[in-house]
């Protein structure tokens, strides 16, 4: 219930994730590789568009996750 509002003008902003700093960097390194893989293969954008459609939002009216698509 409720209404989803996309503020205008839509602006691009970077985001990231954080993990606890630990001596063993294995988990951090794995996450970096996994996130880069999903981004580079377009999976991040695909999942984002599925979420938007599920919420009744046209993905073409929302800024993309992949920055290279922003100028399109």
GROMACS .gro file of C-alpha atoms in nm:
model
   72
    1UNK     CA    1   0.000   0.000   0.000
    2UNK     CA    2   0.121   0.348  -0.072
    3UNK     CA    3   0.269   0.530  -0.366
    4UNK     CA    4   0.621   0.520  -0.506
    5UNK     CA    5   0.752   0.860  -0.605
    6UNK     CA    6   1.059   0.910  -0.822
    7UNK     CA    7   1.201   1.255  -0.742
    8UNK     CA    8   1.266   1.483  -1.036
    9UNK     CA    9   1.515   1.552  -1.172
   10UNK     CA   10   1.658   1.204  -1.127
   11UNK     CA   11   2.026   1.221  -1.036
   12UNK     CA   12   2.297   0.957  -1.050
   13UNK     CA   13   2.497   0.885  -0.736
   14UNK     CA   14   2.751   0.617  -0.660
   15UNK     CA   15   2.694   0.363  -0.388
   16UNK     CA   16   2.900   0.095  -0.223
   17UNK     CA   17   2.897  -0.165   0.049
   18UNK     CA   18   3.096  -0.187   0.366
   19UNK     CA   19   3.225  -0.481   0.566
   20UNK     CA   20   3.397  -0.498   0.900
   21UNK     CA   21   3.774  -0.454   0.882
   22UNK     CA   22   3.947  -0.778   0.970
   23UNK     CA   23   4.306  -0.901   0.948
   24UNK     CA   24   4.198  -1.180   0.710
   25UNK     CA   25   4.090  -1.002   0.392
   26UNK     CA   26   3.959  -1.317   0.221
   27UNK     CA   27   3.590  -1.230   0.265
   28UNK     CA   28   3.640  -0.868   0.153
   29UNK     CA   29   3.834  -0.980  -0.154
   30UNK     CA   30   3.568  -1.237  -0.244
   31UNK     CA   31   3.296  -0.973  -0.220
   32UNK     CA   32   3.494  -0.733  -0.440
   33UNK     CA   33   3.529  -1.001  -0.707
   34UNK     CA   34   3.163  -1.108  -0.683
   35UNK     CA   35   3.026  -0.753  -0.699
   36UNK     CA   36   3.252  -0.668  -0.993
   37UNK     CA   37   3.142  -0.986  -1.174
   38UNK     CA   38   2.771  -0.911  -1.131
   39UNK     CA   39   2.825  -0.551  -1.239
   40UNK     CA   40   3.040  -0.638  -1.543
   41UNK     CA   41   2.800  -0.909  -1.664
   42UNK     CA   42   2.492  -0.686  -1.626
   43UNK     CA   43   2.336  -0.909  -1.361
   44UNK     CA   44   2.312  -0.617  -1.117
   45UNK     CA   45   2.110  -0.416  -1.370
   46UNK     CA   46   1.893  -0.718  -1.449
   47UNK     CA   47   1.806  -0.777  -1.083
   48UNK     CA   48   1.741  -0.405  -1.030
   49UNK     CA   49   1.501  -0.393  -1.326
   50UNK     CA   50   1.318  -0.703  -1.201
   51UNK     CA   51   1.275  -0.534  -0.864
   52UNK     CA   52   1.143  -0.214  -1.024
   53UNK     CA   53   0.894  -0.408  -1.238
   54UNK     CA   54   0.777  -0.599  -0.929
   55UNK     CA   55   0.710  -0.262  -0.761
   56UNK     CA   56   0.520  -0.133  -1.065
   57UNK     CA   57   0.794   0.105  -1.182
   58UNK     CA   58   0.899   0.128  -1.546
   59UNK     CA   59   1.278   0.067  -1.547
   60UNK     CA   60   1.315   0.307  -1.842
   61UNK     CA   61   1.197   0.590  -1.614
   62UNK     CA   62   1.450   0.518  -1.343
   63UNK     CA   63   1.825   0.579  -1.343
   64UNK     CA   64   2.028   0.267  -1.424
   65UNK     CA   65   2.259   0.089  -1.183
   66UNK     CA   66   2.529   0.056  -1.448
   67UNK     CA   67   2.692   0.397  -1.487
   68UNK     CA   68   2.786   0.329  -1.847
   69UNK     CA   69   2.413   0.315  -1.924
   70UNK     CA   70   2.350   0.654  -1.761
   71UNK     CA   71   2.427   0.855  -2.074
   72UNK     CA   72   2.198   0.641  -2.293
   0.00000   0.00000   0.00000
